[in-house]
Amino acid sequence: MIKKSAGIALRRSPAMKVGASVRRRAAAGLASGRSTLVDSVLMPAAQGSAARVQYAAVLDGHTLNLRALLPAGVSVADPAATGPAAEATAAEATGSDATAADAPARAHVLFVSGGTRIRAAARLHRERDGQTSVQATVLLGEDIGGVPVTLGRWTLGLELDSGSPAPLRLQLIGDGAPDYGGPTRPLDTCVRTGRRHRLGLTPAGRLRLTVAPAVARAEVLRVNRAFTGTSVLFAVYGPDAARAGATPPVVELVEQQRRTVLRHTAEPLPADATAWRVTLPLGRLLDTSVRQTWSLRLVQGPRGGKPLELGRHGHDLRSPRKVLTPPKFTVRAEDGTFVEVKPQYTRRGALQLVCTPRKLGTP
């Protein structure tokens, strides 16, 4: 109890707030310095062969959003002339009427990994100051109908085709994914496949996409309340996800202070091979003489591995504990004591059940 109280006091101390402020200023200074490096060194060194990234992010775990400015020396046809009608007009033109300058420009985002090149359609847009920007929204992952990027690192670039014999290829140089404030953050894990997509920069400042494999996780779907306890519905995702006919997973109920570990076998939910329900009879498990905090973790299968914490991990929240607040409920223990059960999530998103006997909670 003393150790826990000391930890809470340290997190709430003014010194920690000063540290957070220093970290934010340091991050802002680093971003400013990186932007200066790109504009003062990397872009001039590219000598007109690179587009300046203004925005790049993977927001929902599998959709790349990109906006970049073309260098001043690159001339393309009027972006307003692009589209099916303009392409049909260019195709019907003959002789001197069908020049490269008159052909509608087309842009693609280029994904390069080794000898593999993948193209995804992009849009050209004329800015108010006369510059031309390229904008793209690209779905990542062949199994969800997107571009077939595989695991590994992909360098991103642009390819412009305005009717000339060879397309013009440009590097994408910029600051990478922007920093976000507020209660949410970009979600880099695809909720459908579990793969992780992270944007970064190469040593030369080029935009790079890293595709990492899915990691196993146990995701809480719902916490059901009952007068004798609770049942937690959860799903298992990732390479070790349970399949139809597999052995039911075992959930450990761990009491943090006394290190008590109780095991319960989950039961499958119909119509979903990855979803399970574990029933926890708290009424006969609780020690009504003290306040207890229980966490839940999933015991891994025969291959071993680290236990998985049951919680809310597939989200875009910076502080799930403040946003995800399941309602409290009351359980009657076997000795007749009423216990208040408060489900809550830690900073890492792990589910906890804080059980307080009513006689201890009254003044």
Short mmCIF file of C-alpha atoms in Angstrom, two decimals:
data_model
loop_
_atom_site.label_atom_id
_atom_site.label_comp_id
_atom_site.label_asym_id
_atom_site.label_seq_id
_atom_site.Cartn_x
_atom_site.Cartn_y
_atom_site.Cartn_z
CA MET A 1 0.00 0.00 0.00
CA ILE A 2 2.84 2.41 0.84
CA LYS A 3 4.55 1.66 -2.47
CA LYS A 4 1.34 2.29 -4.40
CA SER A 5 0.67 5.55 -2.55
CA ALA A 6 4.22 6.73 -3.22
CA GLY A 7 3.78 6.01 -6.93
CA ILE A 8 0.53 7.98 -7.09
CA ALA A 9 2.11 10.91 -5.21
CA LEU A 10 5.08 10.93 -7.58
CA ARG A 11 2.86 11.02 -10.68
CA ARG A 12 0.87 13.93 -9.24
CA SER A 13 3.88 15.89 -8.04
CA PRO A 14 4.76 19.29 -9.60
CA ALA A 15 8.14 17.85 -10.59
CA MET A 16 6.45 15.37 -12.96
CA LYS A 17 4.38 18.18 -14.48
CA VAL A 18 7.58 20.16 -15.10
CA GLY A 19 9.10 17.08 -16.71
CA ALA A 20 6.12 16.70 -19.04
CA SER A 21 6.38 20.37 -20.01
CA VAL A 22 10.09 19.97 -20.74
CA ARG A 23 9.39 16.90 -22.86
CA ARG A 24 6.77 18.76 -24.87
CA ARG A 25 9.14 21.68 -25.49
CA ALA A 26 11.92 19.30 -26.47
CA ALA A 27 9.62 17.50 -28.91
CA ALA A 28 8.53 20.83 -30.41
CA GLY A 29 12.15 21.93 -30.75
CA LEU A 30 13.10 18.65 -32.41
CA ALA A 31 10.23 18.95 -34.90
CA SER A 32 11.25 22.54 -35.72
CA GLY A 33 14.88 21.53 -36.20
CA ARG A 34 13.89 18.61 -38.42
CA SER A 35 11.74 20.89 -40.57
CA THR A 36 14.63 23.35 -40.91
CA LEU A 37 16.95 20.52 -41.94
CA VAL A 38 14.52 19.38 -44.63
CA ASP A 39 13.96 22.84 -46.10
CA SER A 40 17.54 24.13 -45.79
CA VAL A 41 19.60 21.04 -46.60
CA LEU A 42 17.71 18.04 -47.94
CA MET A 43 15.39 19.76 -50.42
CA PRO A 44 18.15 21.92 -52.00
CA ALA A 45 20.39 18.84 -52.23
CA ALA A 46 17.65 17.01 -54.15
CA GLN A 47 17.95 19.66 -56.92
CA GLY A 48 14.32 19.60 -57.95
CA SER A 49 13.97 15.82 -57.89
CA ALA A 50 11.93 15.68 -54.68
CA ALA A 51 8.46 16.71 -53.55
CA ARG A 52 8.08 18.33 -50.13
CA VAL A 53 5.81 16.31 -47.84
CA GLN A 54 3.39 18.57 -46.02
CA TYR A 55 1.30 15.87 -44.38
CA ALA A 56 1.66 12.11 -44.09
CA ALA A 57 -0.06 9.81 -41.62
CA VAL A 58 -1.75 6.44 -41.22
CA LEU A 59 -4.84 7.44 -39.25
CA ASP A 60 -7.05 4.37 -38.93
CA GLY A 61 -4.44 1.63 -38.97
CA HIS A 62 -4.60 0.89 -42.71
CA THR A 63 -5.21 4.12 -44.68
CA LEU A 64 -2.28 6.28 -45.77
CA ASN A 65 -3.10 9.99 -46.12
CA LEU A 66 -0.54 12.03 -48.04
CA ARG A 67 -0.11 15.58 -49.29
CA ALA A 68 3.05 16.91 -50.95
CA LEU A 69 4.09 19.95 -52.99
CA LEU A 70 5.79 19.42 -56.34
CA PRO A 71 9.07 21.30 -56.91
CA ALA A 72 8.83 24.57 -58.82
CA GLY A 73 10.81 23.27 -61.79
CA VAL A 74 8.38 20.44 -62.53
CA SER A 75 5.71 21.39 -65.05
CA VAL A 76 2.58 19.32 -65.45
CA ALA A 77 -0.68 19.86 -67.26
CA ASP A 78 -3.46 21.73 -65.52
CA PRO A 79 -4.81 19.41 -62.84
CA ALA A 80 -8.31 20.69 -63.60
CA ALA A 81 -7.98 19.05 -67.01
CA THR A 82 -7.55 15.59 -65.55
CA GLY A 83 -10.31 13.04 -65.40
CA PRO A 84 -12.06 10.61 -67.77
CA ALA A 85 -13.39 13.34 -70.05
CA ALA A 86 -9.97 14.94 -70.46
CA GLU A 87 -8.34 11.56 -71.09
CA ALA A 88 -10.93 10.77 -73.76
CA THR A 89 -10.26 14.12 -75.43
CA ALA A 90 -6.52 13.47 -75.45
CA ALA A 91 -7.03 10.00 -76.88
CA GLU A 92 -9.13 11.38 -79.76
CA ALA A 93 -6.54 14.02 -80.68
CA THR A 94 -4.19 13.27 -83.61
CA GLY A 95 -0.97 14.66 -85.05
CA SER A 96 0.28 17.93 -83.54
CA ASP A 97 -2.87 18.25 -81.44
CA ALA A 98 -1.79 15.33 -79.24
CA THR A 99 1.31 16.83 -77.63
CA ALA A 100 2.72 15.85 -74.28
CA ALA A 101 1.93 19.31 -72.93
CA ASP A 102 -1.77 18.89 -73.78
CA ALA A 103 -2.08 15.40 -72.30
CA PRO A 104 -3.61 15.27 -68.84
CA ALA A 105 -1.07 14.64 -66.10
CA ARG A 106 -1.49 11.58 -63.89
CA ALA A 107 0.17 11.01 -60.55
CA HIS A 108 0.86 7.87 -58.56
CA VAL A 109 2.32 7.16 -55.16
CA LEU A 110 5.20 4.72 -55.61
CA PHE A 111 6.00 2.06 -53.00
CA VAL A 112 9.49 0.59 -53.44
CA SER A 113 10.98 -2.36 -51.57
CA GLY A 114 14.01 -3.97 -53.19
CA GLY A 115 13.01 -4.80 -56.75
CA THR A 116 9.28 -4.52 -56.05
CA ARG A 117 7.38 -1.43 -57.16
CA ILE A 118 3.72 -0.80 -56.42
CA ARG A 119 1.71 2.15 -57.72
CA ALA A 120 -1.37 3.73 -56.16
CA ALA A 121 -3.43 6.49 -57.78
CA ALA A 122 -3.04 10.07 -56.54
CA ARG A 123 -4.66 13.40 -57.35
CA LEU A 124 -3.15 16.65 -58.61
CA HIS A 125 -4.40 19.96 -57.23
CA ARG A 126 -3.53 23.53 -58.21
CA GLU A 127 -2.93 25.66 -55.11
CA ARG A 128 -3.88 29.34 -54.84
CA ASP A 129 -0.25 30.43 -55.10
CA GLY A 130 0.14 28.55 -58.38
CA GLN A 131 2.01 25.56 -56.98
CA THR A 132 0.83 22.04 -57.68
CA SER A 133 0.21 19.56 -54.90
CA VAL A 134 -0.28 15.82 -54.95
CA GLN A 135 -2.84 14.28 -52.62
CA ALA A 136 -3.51 10.60 -52.03
CA THR A 137 -5.59 8.32 -49.85
CA VAL A 138 -4.27 4.77 -50.10
CA LEU A 139 -5.70 1.65 -48.49
CA LEU A 140 -2.89 -0.63 -47.26
CA GLY A 141 -3.16 -4.41 -47.49
CA GLU A 142 -4.20 -6.68 -50.32
CA ASP A 143 -6.48 -8.79 -48.09
CA ILE A 144 -8.68 -5.75 -47.38
CA GLY A 145 -8.76 -4.54 -50.98
CA GLY A 146 -5.77 -2.21 -50.83
CA VAL A 147 -2.28 -2.09 -52.29
CA PRO A 148 -0.35 -5.36 -51.71
CA VAL A 149 2.38 -4.04 -49.41
CA THR A 150 4.04 -6.90 -47.53
CA LEU A 151 5.96 -6.98 -44.27
CA GLY A 152 9.13 -4.90 -44.27
CA ARG A 153 10.22 -1.38 -45.19
CA TRP A 154 8.90 0.52 -48.19
CA THR A 155 10.35 3.78 -49.48
CA LEU A 156 7.68 6.14 -50.82
CA GLY A 157 7.97 8.32 -53.92
CA LEU A 158 5.90 9.92 -56.68
CA GLU A 159 5.52 9.03 -60.34
CA LEU A 160 4.16 11.63 -62.79
CA ASP A 161 2.99 10.68 -66.27
CA SER A 162 2.05 13.55 -68.56
CA GLY A 163 2.37 11.73 -71.86
CA SER A 164 6.17 11.80 -72.20
CA PRO A 165 7.96 8.56 -73.13
CA ALA A 166 9.25 8.00 -69.59
CA PRO A 167 7.42 8.95 -66.39
CA LEU A 168 9.00 11.43 -64.03
CA ARG A 169 9.87 10.01 -60.63
CA LEU A 170 10.29 12.20 -57.56
CA GLN A 171 11.44 11.47 -54.06
CA LEU A 172 9.14 12.26 -51.14
CA ILE A 173 11.08 14.23 -48.52
CA GLY A 174 9.53 15.60 -45.37
CA ASP A 175 9.05 15.39 -41.64
CA GLY A 176 7.14 12.10 -41.57
CA ALA A 177 4.02 11.69 -39.47
CA PRO A 178 3.05 14.86 -37.55
CA ASP A 179 2.82 15.05 -33.78
CA TYR A 180 -0.70 15.22 -32.40
CA GLY A 181 -2.05 16.79 -29.26
CA GLY A 182 -5.38 16.25 -27.60
CA PRO A 183 -7.08 13.08 -26.32
CA THR A 184 -6.50 10.94 -29.41
CA ARG A 185 -3.55 9.78 -31.48
CA PRO A 186 -3.13 8.11 -34.89
CA LEU A 187 -3.97 4.40 -34.82
CA ASP A 188 -1.11 2.48 -36.46
CA THR A 189 -2.58 -1.02 -35.99
CA CYS A 190 -5.12 -2.30 -38.50
CA VAL A 191 -8.20 -3.47 -36.62
CA ARG A 192 -8.97 -6.06 -39.30
CA THR A 193 -5.58 -7.67 -39.87
CA GLY A 194 -3.59 -6.61 -36.79
CA ARG A 195 -0.66 -5.47 -38.95
CA ARG A 196 1.11 -2.31 -37.86
CA HIS A 197 1.90 0.52 -40.29
CA ARG A 198 4.36 3.15 -39.13
CA LEU A 199 5.67 6.14 -41.11
CA GLY A 200 9.21 7.38 -40.65
CA LEU A 201 12.20 8.78 -42.49
CA THR A 202 15.26 7.23 -44.04
CA PRO A 203 18.68 8.72 -43.13
CA ALA A 204 18.39 10.80 -46.31
CA GLY A 205 15.03 12.22 -45.20
CA ARG A 206 12.86 10.16 -47.59
CA LEU A 207 9.44 9.06 -46.45
CA ARG A 208 9.36 5.39 -45.43
CA LEU A 209 6.55 3.01 -44.46
CA THR A 210 7.33 0.10 -42.14
CA VAL A 211 4.87 -2.80 -42.14
CA ALA A 212 5.18 -5.03 -39.06
CA PRO A 213 3.39 -8.32 -38.37
CA ALA A 214 0.38 -8.61 -36.10
CA VAL A 215 0.97 -9.21 -32.42
CA ALA A 216 -1.35 -11.26 -30.26
CA ARG A 217 -3.75 -9.32 -28.06
CA ALA A 218 -6.83 -10.05 -25.96
CA GLU A 219 -9.44 -7.35 -26.55
CA VAL A 220 -12.30 -6.75 -24.11
CA LEU A 221 -15.65 -6.54 -25.92
CA ARG A 222 -18.01 -6.05 -22.99
CA VAL A 223 -18.15 -6.29 -19.20
CA ASN A 224 -21.46 -7.76 -18.02
CA ARG A 225 -22.74 -7.04 -14.51
CA ALA A 226 -24.50 -9.45 -12.15
CA PHE A 227 -25.40 -9.50 -8.46
CA THR A 228 -23.04 -12.42 -7.88
CA GLY A 229 -20.13 -11.33 -10.07
CA THR A 230 -19.35 -10.45 -13.66
CA SER A 231 -18.66 -12.00 -17.03
CA VAL A 232 -16.15 -10.53 -19.46
CA LEU A 233 -16.55 -10.99 -23.19
CA PHE A 234 -13.28 -10.79 -25.09
CA ALA A 235 -11.75 -11.63 -28.45
CA VAL A 236 -8.27 -12.89 -29.26
CA TYR A 237 -6.48 -11.37 -32.26
CA GLY A 238 -3.11 -11.95 -33.86
CA PRO A 239 -1.07 -15.00 -34.87
CA ASP A 240 -2.05 -16.93 -31.72
CA ALA A 241 -5.78 -16.23 -32.01
CA ALA A 242 -7.98 -19.13 -31.04
CA ARG A 243 -9.82 -20.83 -33.89
CA ALA A 244 -12.91 -22.99 -34.11
CA GLY A 245 -12.35 -26.29 -32.34
CA ALA A 246 -9.32 -25.00 -30.43
CA THR A 247 -8.82 -25.55 -26.72
CA PRO A 248 -10.68 -22.88 -24.71
CA PRO A 249 -8.31 -20.26 -23.31
CA VAL A 250 -7.62 -20.01 -19.58
CA VAL A 251 -7.98 -16.61 -17.90
CA GLU A 252 -6.02 -15.79 -14.77
CA LEU A 253 -7.56 -13.46 -12.20
CA VAL A 254 -4.62 -11.82 -10.41
CA GLU A 255 -4.89 -9.82 -7.17
CA GLN A 256 -2.13 -7.23 -7.20
CA GLN A 257 -1.42 -6.80 -3.49
CA ARG A 258 -1.37 -10.40 -2.32
CA ARG A 259 -0.34 -11.86 -5.67
CA THR A 260 -3.27 -14.27 -5.57
CA VAL A 261 -3.86 -16.06 -8.86
CA LEU A 262 -7.14 -17.79 -9.70
CA ARG A 263 -7.77 -19.57 -13.00
CA HIS A 264 -11.01 -19.80 -14.96
CA THR A 265 -11.66 -21.45 -18.31
CA ALA A 266 -13.46 -19.37 -20.92
CA GLU A 267 -16.34 -20.61 -23.03
CA PRO A 268 -16.76 -19.88 -26.74
CA LEU A 269 -19.30 -17.43 -28.08
CA PRO A 270 -21.49 -18.62 -30.96
CA ALA A 271 -20.82 -17.42 -34.52
CA ASP A 272 -17.33 -16.06 -33.73
CA ALA A 273 -14.31 -18.36 -33.50
CA THR A 274 -12.17 -15.67 -31.86
CA ALA A 275 -14.64 -14.50 -29.17
CA TRP A 276 -14.97 -15.94 -25.66
CA ARG A 277 -16.72 -15.38 -22.34
CA VAL A 278 -15.18 -15.86 -18.91
CA THR A 279 -17.50 -15.88 -15.88
CA LEU A 280 -16.06 -14.60 -12.60
CA PRO A 281 -18.10 -15.44 -9.45
CA LEU A 282 -16.75 -12.53 -7.45
CA GLY A 283 -19.30 -13.07 -4.68
CA ARG A 284 -17.46 -16.16 -3.45
CA LEU A 285 -13.95 -15.12 -4.49
CA LEU A 286 -13.61 -11.77 -2.75
CA ASP A 287 -11.99 -11.13 0.61
CA THR A 288 -14.43 -8.68 2.18
CA SER A 289 -11.97 -7.52 4.84
CA VAL A 290 -9.81 -5.48 2.46
CA ARG A 291 -9.98 -3.56 -0.79
CA GLN A 292 -8.75 -5.64 -3.70
CA THR A 293 -7.65 -4.81 -7.25
CA TRP A 294 -7.87 -7.67 -9.72
CA SER A 295 -6.42 -7.79 -13.22
CA LEU A 296 -7.12 -10.35 -15.92
CA ARG A 297 -4.63 -12.01 -18.19
CA LEU A 298 -4.84 -14.73 -20.76
CA VAL A 299 -2.57 -17.76 -20.35
CA GLN A 300 -0.81 -18.52 -23.59
CA GLY A 301 -1.16 -21.85 -25.37
CA PRO A 302 1.20 -24.84 -25.55
CA ARG A 303 3.86 -22.76 -27.30
CA GLY A 304 4.20 -20.65 -24.18
CA GLY A 305 4.96 -16.96 -24.34
CA LYS A 306 4.10 -14.02 -22.17
CA PRO A 307 0.51 -13.89 -20.84
CA LEU A 308 -1.78 -11.41 -22.57
CA GLU A 309 -3.50 -8.71 -20.56
CA LEU A 310 -7.23 -8.49 -21.18
CA GLY A 311 -8.06 -4.89 -21.99
CA ARG A 312 -8.77 -2.30 -24.64
CA HIS A 313 -5.69 -2.11 -26.84
CA GLY A 314 -7.06 -1.47 -30.35
CA HIS A 315 -7.97 2.19 -29.86
CA ASP A 316 -6.66 5.67 -30.65
CA LEU A 317 -6.92 7.12 -27.14
CA ARG A 318 -3.98 8.66 -25.30
CA SER A 319 -5.51 7.99 -21.90
CA PRO A 320 -7.99 5.09 -21.98
CA ARG A 321 -8.35 5.27 -18.21
CA LYS A 322 -9.92 8.74 -18.42
CA VAL A 323 -12.12 8.07 -21.45
CA LEU A 324 -13.21 4.44 -21.03
CA THR A 325 -15.19 4.40 -17.78
CA PRO A 326 -17.47 1.35 -17.43
CA PRO A 327 -20.23 1.80 -14.81
CA LYS A 328 -19.78 0.55 -11.27
CA PHE A 329 -21.93 -2.23 -9.88
CA THR A 330 -22.50 -4.00 -6.56
CA VAL A 331 -21.84 -7.65 -5.73
CA ARG A 332 -23.12 -9.48 -2.65
CA ALA A 333 -20.43 -11.69 -1.10
CA GLU A 334 -21.15 -15.03 0.59
CA ASP A 335 -20.85 -13.50 4.07
CA GLY A 336 -23.55 -10.94 3.24
CA THR A 337 -21.19 -8.01 2.65
CA PHE A 338 -21.97 -5.74 -0.29
CA VAL A 339 -18.92 -5.00 -2.43
CA GLU A 340 -18.66 -2.15 -4.96
CA VAL A 341 -16.93 -3.28 -8.16
CA LYS A 342 -15.40 -0.56 -10.33
CA PRO A 343 -14.07 -1.69 -13.73
CA GLN A 344 -11.29 0.56 -14.98
CA TYR A 345 -8.46 0.58 -17.53
CA THR A 346 -4.81 1.30 -16.88
CA ARG A 347 -2.67 3.61 -18.98
CA ARG A 348 -1.69 0.60 -21.10
CA GLY A 349 -5.37 -0.27 -21.56
CA ALA A 350 -5.43 -3.33 -19.27
CA LEU A 351 -8.71 -4.07 -17.51
CA GLN A 352 -8.82 -3.93 -13.70
CA LEU A 353 -11.63 -4.69 -11.26
CA VAL A 354 -11.36 -2.55 -8.10
CA CYS A 355 -13.45 -4.22 -5.39
CA THR A 356 -14.26 -2.16 -2.27
CA PRO A 357 -16.38 -3.63 0.56
CA ARG A 358 -19.21 -1.25 1.37
CA LYS A 359 -18.35 -1.18 5.07
CA LEU A 360 -14.85 0.10 4.20
CA GLY A 361 -16.16 2.73 1.83
CA THR A 362 -18.50 4.37 4.38
CA PRO A 363 -17.17 7.05 6.78
#
